[in-house]
PDB file of N, CA and C in Angstrom:
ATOM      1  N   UNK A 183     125.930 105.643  76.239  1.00  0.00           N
ATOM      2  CA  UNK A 183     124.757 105.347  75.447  1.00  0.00           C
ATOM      3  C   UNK A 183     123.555 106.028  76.100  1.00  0.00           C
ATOM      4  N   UNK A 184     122.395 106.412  75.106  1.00  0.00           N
ATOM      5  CA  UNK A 184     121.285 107.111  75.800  1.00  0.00           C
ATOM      6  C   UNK A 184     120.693 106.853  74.674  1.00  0.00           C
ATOM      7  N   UNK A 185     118.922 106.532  75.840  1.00  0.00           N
ATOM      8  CA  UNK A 185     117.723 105.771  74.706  1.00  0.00           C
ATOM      9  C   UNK A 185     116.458 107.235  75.441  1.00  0.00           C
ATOM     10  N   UNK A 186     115.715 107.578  74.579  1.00  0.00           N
ATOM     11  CA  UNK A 186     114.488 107.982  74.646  1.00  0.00           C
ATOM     12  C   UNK A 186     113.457 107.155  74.828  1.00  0.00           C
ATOM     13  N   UNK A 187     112.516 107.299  75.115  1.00  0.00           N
ATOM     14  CA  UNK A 187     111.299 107.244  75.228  1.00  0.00           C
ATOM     15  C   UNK A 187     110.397 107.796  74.065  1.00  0.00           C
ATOM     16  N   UNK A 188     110.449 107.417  72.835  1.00  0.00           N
ATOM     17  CA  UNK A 188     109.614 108.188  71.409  1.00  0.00           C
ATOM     18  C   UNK A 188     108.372 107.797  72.041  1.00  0.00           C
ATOM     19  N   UNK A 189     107.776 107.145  71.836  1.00  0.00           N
ATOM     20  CA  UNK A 189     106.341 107.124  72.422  1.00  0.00           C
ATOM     21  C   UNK A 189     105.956 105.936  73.057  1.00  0.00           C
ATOM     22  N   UNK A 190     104.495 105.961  74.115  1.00  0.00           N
ATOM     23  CA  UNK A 190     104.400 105.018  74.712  1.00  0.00           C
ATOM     24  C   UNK A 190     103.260 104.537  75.163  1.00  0.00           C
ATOM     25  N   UNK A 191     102.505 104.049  74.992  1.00  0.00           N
ATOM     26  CA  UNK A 191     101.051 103.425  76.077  1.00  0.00           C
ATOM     27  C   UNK A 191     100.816 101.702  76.322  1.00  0.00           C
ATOM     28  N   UNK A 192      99.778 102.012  77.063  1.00  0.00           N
ATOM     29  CA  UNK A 192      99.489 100.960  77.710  1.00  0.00           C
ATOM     30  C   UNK A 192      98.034 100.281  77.178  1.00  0.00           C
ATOM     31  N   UNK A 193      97.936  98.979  76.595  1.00  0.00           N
ATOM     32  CA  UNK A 193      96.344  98.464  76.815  1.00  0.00           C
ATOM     33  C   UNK A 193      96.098  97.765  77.642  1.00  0.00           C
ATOM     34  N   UNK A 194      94.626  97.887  78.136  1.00  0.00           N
ATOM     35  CA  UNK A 194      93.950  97.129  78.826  1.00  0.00           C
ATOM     36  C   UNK A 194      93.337  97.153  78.611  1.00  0.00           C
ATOM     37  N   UNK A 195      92.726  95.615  79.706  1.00  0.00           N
ATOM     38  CA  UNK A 195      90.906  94.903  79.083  1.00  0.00           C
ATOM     39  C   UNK A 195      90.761  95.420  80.817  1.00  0.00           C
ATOM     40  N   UNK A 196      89.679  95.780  80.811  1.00  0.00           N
ATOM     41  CA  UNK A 196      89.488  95.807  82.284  1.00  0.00           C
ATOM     42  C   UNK A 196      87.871  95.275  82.472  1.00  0.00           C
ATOM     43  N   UNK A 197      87.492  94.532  83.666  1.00  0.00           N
ATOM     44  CA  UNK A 197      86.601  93.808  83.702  1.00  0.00           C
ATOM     45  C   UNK A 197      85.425  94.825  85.210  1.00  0.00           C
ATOM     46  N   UNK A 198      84.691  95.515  84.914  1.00  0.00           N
ATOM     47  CA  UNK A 198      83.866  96.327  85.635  1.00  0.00           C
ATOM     48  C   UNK A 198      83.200  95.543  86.224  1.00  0.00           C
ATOM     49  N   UNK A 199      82.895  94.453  87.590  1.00  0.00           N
ATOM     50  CA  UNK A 199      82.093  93.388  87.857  1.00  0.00           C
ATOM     51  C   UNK A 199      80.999  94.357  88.946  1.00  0.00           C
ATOM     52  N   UNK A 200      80.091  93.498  88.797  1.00  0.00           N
ATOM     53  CA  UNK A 200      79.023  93.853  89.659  1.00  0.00           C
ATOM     54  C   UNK A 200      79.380  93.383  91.330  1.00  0.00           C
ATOM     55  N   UNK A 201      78.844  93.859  92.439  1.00  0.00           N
ATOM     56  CA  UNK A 201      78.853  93.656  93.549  1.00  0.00           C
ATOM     57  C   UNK A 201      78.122  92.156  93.429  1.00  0.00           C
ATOM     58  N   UNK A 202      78.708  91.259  93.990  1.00  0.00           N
ATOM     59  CA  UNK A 202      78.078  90.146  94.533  1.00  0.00           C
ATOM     60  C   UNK A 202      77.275  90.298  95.454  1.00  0.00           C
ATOM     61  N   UNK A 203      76.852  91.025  96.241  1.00  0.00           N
ATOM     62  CA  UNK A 203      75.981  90.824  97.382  1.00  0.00           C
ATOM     63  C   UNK A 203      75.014  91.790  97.240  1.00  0.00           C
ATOM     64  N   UNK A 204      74.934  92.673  96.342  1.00  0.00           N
ATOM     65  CA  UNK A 204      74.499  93.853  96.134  1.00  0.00           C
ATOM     66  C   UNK A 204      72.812  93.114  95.202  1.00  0.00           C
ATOM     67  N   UNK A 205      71.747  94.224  94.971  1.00  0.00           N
ATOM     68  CA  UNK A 205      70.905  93.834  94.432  1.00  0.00           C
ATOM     69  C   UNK A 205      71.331  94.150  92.764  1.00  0.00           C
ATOM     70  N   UNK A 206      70.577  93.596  91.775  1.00  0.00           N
ATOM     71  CA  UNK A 206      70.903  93.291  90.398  1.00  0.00           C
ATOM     72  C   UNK A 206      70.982  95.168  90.407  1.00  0.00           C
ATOM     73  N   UNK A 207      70.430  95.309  89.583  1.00  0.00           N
ATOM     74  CA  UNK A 207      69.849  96.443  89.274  1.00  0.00           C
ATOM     75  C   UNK A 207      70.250  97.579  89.809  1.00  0.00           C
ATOM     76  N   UNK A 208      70.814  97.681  91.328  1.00  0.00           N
ATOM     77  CA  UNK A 208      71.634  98.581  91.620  1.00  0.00           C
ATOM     78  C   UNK A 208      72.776  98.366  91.649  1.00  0.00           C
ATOM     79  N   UNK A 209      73.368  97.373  91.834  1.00  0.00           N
ATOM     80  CA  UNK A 209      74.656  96.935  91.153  1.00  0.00           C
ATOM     81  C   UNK A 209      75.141  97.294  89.508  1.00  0.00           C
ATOM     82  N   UNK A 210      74.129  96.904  88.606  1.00  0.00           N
ATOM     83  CA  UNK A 210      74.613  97.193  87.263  1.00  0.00           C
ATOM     84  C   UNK A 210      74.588  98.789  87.480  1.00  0.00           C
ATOM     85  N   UNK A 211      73.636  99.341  88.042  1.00  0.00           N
ATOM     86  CA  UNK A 211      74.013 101.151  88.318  1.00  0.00           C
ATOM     87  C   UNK A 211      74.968 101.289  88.310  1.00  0.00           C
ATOM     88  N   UNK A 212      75.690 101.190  89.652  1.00  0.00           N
ATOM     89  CA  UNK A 212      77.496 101.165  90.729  1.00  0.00           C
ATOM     90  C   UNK A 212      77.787 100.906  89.140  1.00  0.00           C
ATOM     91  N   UNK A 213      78.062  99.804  88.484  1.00  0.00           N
ATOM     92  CA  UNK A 213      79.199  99.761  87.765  1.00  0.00           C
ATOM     93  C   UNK A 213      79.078 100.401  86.180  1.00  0.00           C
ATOM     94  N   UNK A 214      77.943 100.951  85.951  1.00  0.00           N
ATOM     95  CA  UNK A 214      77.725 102.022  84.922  1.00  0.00           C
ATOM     96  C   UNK A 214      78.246 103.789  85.504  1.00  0.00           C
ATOM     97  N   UNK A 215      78.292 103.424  86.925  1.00  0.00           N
ATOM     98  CA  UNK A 215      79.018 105.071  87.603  1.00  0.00           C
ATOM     99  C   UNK A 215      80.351 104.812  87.032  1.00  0.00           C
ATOM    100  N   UNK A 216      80.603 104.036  87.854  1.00  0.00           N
ATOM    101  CA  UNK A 216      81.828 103.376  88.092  1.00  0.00           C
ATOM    102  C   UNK A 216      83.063 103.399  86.677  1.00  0.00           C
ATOM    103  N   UNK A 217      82.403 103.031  85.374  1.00  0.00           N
ATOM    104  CA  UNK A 217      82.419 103.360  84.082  1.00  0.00           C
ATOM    105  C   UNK A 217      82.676 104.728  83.908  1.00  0.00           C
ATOM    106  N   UNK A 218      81.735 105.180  83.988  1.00  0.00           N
ATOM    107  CA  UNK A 218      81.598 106.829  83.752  1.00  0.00           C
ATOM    108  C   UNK A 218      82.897 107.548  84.832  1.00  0.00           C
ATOM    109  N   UNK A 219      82.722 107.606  85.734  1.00  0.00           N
ATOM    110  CA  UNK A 219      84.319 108.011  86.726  1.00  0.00           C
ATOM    111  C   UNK A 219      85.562 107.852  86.327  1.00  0.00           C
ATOM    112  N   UNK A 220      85.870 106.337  85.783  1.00  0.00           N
ATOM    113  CA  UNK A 220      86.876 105.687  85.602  1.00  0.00           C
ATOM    114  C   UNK A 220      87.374 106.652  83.883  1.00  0.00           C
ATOM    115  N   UNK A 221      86.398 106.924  83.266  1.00  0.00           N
ATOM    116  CA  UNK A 221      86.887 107.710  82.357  1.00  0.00           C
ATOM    117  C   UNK A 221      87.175 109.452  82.294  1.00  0.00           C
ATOM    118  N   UNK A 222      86.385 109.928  83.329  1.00  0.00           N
ATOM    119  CA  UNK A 222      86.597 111.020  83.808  1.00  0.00           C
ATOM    120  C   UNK A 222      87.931 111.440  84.492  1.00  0.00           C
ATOM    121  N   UNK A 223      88.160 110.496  85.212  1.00  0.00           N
ATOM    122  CA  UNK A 223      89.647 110.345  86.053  1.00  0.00           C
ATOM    123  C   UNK A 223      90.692 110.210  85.073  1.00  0.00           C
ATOM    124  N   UNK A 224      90.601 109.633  83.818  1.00  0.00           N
ATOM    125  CA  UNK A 224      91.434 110.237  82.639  1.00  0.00           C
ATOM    126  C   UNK A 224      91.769 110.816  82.333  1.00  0.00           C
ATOM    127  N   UNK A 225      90.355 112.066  82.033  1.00  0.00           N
ATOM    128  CA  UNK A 225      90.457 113.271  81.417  1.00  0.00           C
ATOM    129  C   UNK A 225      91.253 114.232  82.263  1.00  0.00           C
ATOM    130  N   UNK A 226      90.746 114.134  83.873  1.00  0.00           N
ATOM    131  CA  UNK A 226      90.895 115.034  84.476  1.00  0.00           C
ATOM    132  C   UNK A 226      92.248 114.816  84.819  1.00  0.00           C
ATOM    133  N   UNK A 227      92.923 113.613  84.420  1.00  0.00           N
ATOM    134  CA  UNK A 227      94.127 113.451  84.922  1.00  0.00           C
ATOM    135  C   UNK A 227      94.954 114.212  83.846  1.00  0.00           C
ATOM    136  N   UNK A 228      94.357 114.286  82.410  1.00  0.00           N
ATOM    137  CA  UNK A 228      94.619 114.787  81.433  1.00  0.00           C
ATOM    138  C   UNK A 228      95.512 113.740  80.756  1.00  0.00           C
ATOM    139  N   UNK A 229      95.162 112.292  80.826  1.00  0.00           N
ATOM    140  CA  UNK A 229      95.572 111.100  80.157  1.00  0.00           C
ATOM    141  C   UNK A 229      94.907 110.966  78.871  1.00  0.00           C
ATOM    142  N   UNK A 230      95.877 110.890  77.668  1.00  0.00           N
ATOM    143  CA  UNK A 230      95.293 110.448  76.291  1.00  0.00           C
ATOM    144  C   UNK A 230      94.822 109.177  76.484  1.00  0.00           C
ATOM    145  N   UNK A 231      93.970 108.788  75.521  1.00  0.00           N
ATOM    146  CA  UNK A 231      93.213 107.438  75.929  1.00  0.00           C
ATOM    147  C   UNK A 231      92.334 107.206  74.816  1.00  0.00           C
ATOM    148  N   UNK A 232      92.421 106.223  74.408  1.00  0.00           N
ATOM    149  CA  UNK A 232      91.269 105.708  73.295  1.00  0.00           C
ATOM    150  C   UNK A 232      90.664 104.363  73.741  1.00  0.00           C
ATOM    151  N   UNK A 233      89.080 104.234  74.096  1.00  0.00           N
ATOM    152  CA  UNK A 233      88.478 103.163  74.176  1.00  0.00           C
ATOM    153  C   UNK A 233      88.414 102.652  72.618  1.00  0.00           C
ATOM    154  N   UNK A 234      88.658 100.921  72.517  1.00  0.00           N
ATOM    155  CA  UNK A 234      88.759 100.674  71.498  1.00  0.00           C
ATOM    156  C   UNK A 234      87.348  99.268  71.945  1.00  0.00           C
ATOM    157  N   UNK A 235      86.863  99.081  72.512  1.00  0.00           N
ATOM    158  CA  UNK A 235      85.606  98.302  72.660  1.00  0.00           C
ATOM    159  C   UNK A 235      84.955  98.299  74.529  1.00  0.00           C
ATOM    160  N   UNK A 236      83.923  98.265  73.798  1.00  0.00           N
ATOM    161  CA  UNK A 236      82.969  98.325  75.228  1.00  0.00           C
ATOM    162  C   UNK A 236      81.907  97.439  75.411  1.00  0.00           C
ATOM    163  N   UNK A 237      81.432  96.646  75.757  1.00  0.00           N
ATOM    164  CA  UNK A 237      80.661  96.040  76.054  1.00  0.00           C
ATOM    165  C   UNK A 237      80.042  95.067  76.853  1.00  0.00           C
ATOM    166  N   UNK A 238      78.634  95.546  77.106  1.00  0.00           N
ATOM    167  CA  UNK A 238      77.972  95.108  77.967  1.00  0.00           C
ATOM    168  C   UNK A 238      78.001  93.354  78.479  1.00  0.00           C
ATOM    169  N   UNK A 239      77.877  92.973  79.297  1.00  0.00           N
ATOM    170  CA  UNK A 239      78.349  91.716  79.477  1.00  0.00           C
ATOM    171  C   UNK A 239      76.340  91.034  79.976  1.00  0.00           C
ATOM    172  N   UNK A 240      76.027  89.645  79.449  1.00  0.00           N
ATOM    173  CA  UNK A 240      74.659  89.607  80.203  1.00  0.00           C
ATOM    174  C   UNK A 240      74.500  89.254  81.425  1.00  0.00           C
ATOM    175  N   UNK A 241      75.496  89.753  82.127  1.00  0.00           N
ATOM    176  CA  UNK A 241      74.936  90.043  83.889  1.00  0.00           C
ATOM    177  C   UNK A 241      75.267  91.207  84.206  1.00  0.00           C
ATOM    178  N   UNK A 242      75.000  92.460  83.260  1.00  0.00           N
ATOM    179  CA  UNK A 242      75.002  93.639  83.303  1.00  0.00           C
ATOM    180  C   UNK A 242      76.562  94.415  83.391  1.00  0.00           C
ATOM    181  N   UNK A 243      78.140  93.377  83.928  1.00  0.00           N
ATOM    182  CA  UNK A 243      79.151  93.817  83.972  1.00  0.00           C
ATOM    183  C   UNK A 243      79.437  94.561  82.582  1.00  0.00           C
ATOM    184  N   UNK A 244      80.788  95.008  82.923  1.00  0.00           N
ATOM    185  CA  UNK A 244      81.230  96.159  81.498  1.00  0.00           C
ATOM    186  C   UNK A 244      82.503  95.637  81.253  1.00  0.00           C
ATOM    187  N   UNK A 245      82.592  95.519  79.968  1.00  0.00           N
ATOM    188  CA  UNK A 245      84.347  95.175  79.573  1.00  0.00           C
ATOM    189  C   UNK A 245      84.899  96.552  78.791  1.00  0.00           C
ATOM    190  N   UNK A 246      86.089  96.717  78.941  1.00  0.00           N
ATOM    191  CA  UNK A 246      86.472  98.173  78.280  1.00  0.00           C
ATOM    192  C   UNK A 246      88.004  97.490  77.566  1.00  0.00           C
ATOM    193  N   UNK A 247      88.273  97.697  76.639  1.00  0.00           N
ATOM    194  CA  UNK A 247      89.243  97.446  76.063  1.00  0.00           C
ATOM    195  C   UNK A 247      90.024  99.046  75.449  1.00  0.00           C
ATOM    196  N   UNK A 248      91.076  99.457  76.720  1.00  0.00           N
ATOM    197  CA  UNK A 248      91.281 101.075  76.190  1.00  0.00           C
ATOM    198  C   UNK A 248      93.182 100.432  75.854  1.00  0.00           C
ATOM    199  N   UNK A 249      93.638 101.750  75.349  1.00  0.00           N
ATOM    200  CA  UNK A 249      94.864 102.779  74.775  1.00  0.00           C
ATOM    201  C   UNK A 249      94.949 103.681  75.266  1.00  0.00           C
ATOM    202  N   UNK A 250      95.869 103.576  76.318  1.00  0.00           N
ATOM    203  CA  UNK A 250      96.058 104.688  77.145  1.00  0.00           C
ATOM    204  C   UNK A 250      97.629 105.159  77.511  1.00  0.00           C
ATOM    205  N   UNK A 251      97.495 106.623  77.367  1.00  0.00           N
ATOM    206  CA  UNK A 251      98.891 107.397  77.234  1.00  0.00           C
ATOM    207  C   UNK A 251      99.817 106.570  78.659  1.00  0.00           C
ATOM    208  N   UNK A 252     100.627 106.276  78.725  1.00  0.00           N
ATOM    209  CA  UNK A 252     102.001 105.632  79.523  1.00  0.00           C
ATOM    210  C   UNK A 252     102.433 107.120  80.261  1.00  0.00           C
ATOM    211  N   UNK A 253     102.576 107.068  81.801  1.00  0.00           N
ATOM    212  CA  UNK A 253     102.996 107.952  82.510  1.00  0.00           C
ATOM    213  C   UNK A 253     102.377 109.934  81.260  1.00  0.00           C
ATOM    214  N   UNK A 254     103.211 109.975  81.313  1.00  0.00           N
ATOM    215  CA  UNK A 254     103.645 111.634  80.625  1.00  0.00           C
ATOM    216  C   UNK A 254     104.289 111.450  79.120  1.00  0.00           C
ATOM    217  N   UNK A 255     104.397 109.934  78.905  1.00  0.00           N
ATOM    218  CA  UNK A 255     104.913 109.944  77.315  1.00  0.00           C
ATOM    219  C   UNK A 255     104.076 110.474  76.444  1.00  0.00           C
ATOM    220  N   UNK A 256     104.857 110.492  75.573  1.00  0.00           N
ATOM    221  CA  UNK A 256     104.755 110.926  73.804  1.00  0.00           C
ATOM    222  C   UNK A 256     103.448 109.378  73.226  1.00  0.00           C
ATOM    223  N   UNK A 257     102.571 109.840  73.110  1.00  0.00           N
ATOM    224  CA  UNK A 257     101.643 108.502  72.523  1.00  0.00           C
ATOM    225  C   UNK A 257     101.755 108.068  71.380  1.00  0.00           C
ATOM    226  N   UNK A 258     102.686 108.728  70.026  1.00  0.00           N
ATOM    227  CA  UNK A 258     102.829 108.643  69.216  1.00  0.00           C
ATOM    228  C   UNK A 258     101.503 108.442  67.831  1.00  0.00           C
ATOM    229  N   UNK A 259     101.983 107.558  67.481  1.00  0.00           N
ATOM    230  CA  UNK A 259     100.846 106.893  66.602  1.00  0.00           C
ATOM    231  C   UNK A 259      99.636 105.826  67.135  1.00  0.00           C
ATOM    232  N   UNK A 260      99.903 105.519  67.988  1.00  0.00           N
ATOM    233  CA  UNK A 260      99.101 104.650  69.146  1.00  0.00           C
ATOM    234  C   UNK A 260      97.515 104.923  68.974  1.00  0.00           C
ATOM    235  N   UNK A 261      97.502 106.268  69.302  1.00  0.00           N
ATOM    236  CA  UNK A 261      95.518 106.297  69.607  1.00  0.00           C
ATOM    237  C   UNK A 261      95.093 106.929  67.952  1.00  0.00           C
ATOM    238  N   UNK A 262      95.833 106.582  67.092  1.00  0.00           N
ATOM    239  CA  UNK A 262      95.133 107.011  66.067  1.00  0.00           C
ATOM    240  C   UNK A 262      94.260 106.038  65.243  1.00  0.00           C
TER     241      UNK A 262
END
């Protein structure tokens, strides 16, 4: 018997928190970089990926709710 892999990804909620010890304001910075990197490291990884919600939290944290390509699979119908 032999199974493929037709297509595959992964979601996540991921929770961007601010430094606790850190000051407000440069903390919400760090985790607006932090944001910005974390999606770059995607690209550059050359990972398909669809953010499907983002938003700001009111103590400045970030929630990201992505669709993201599984290892080297086939993403199929997934990020459409």
């Amino acid at each position: 018997m032999m199974k493929r892999i037709k297509a595959a990804c992964v979601c996540q909620t991921l929770h961007f928190m601010l430094k606790e010890d850190a000051e407000h304001d440069w903390a919400v910075k760090q985790v607006e970089q932090e944001v910005e990197q974390y999606k770059k490291t995607l690209e550059r990884n050359h990972t398909q990926y669809k953010i499907t919600e983002q938003t700001v939290q009111p103590d400045g944290s970030v929630i990201i709710k992505v669709i993201k390509q599984y290892n080297n699979s086939p993403v199929g119908n997934y990020l459409n």
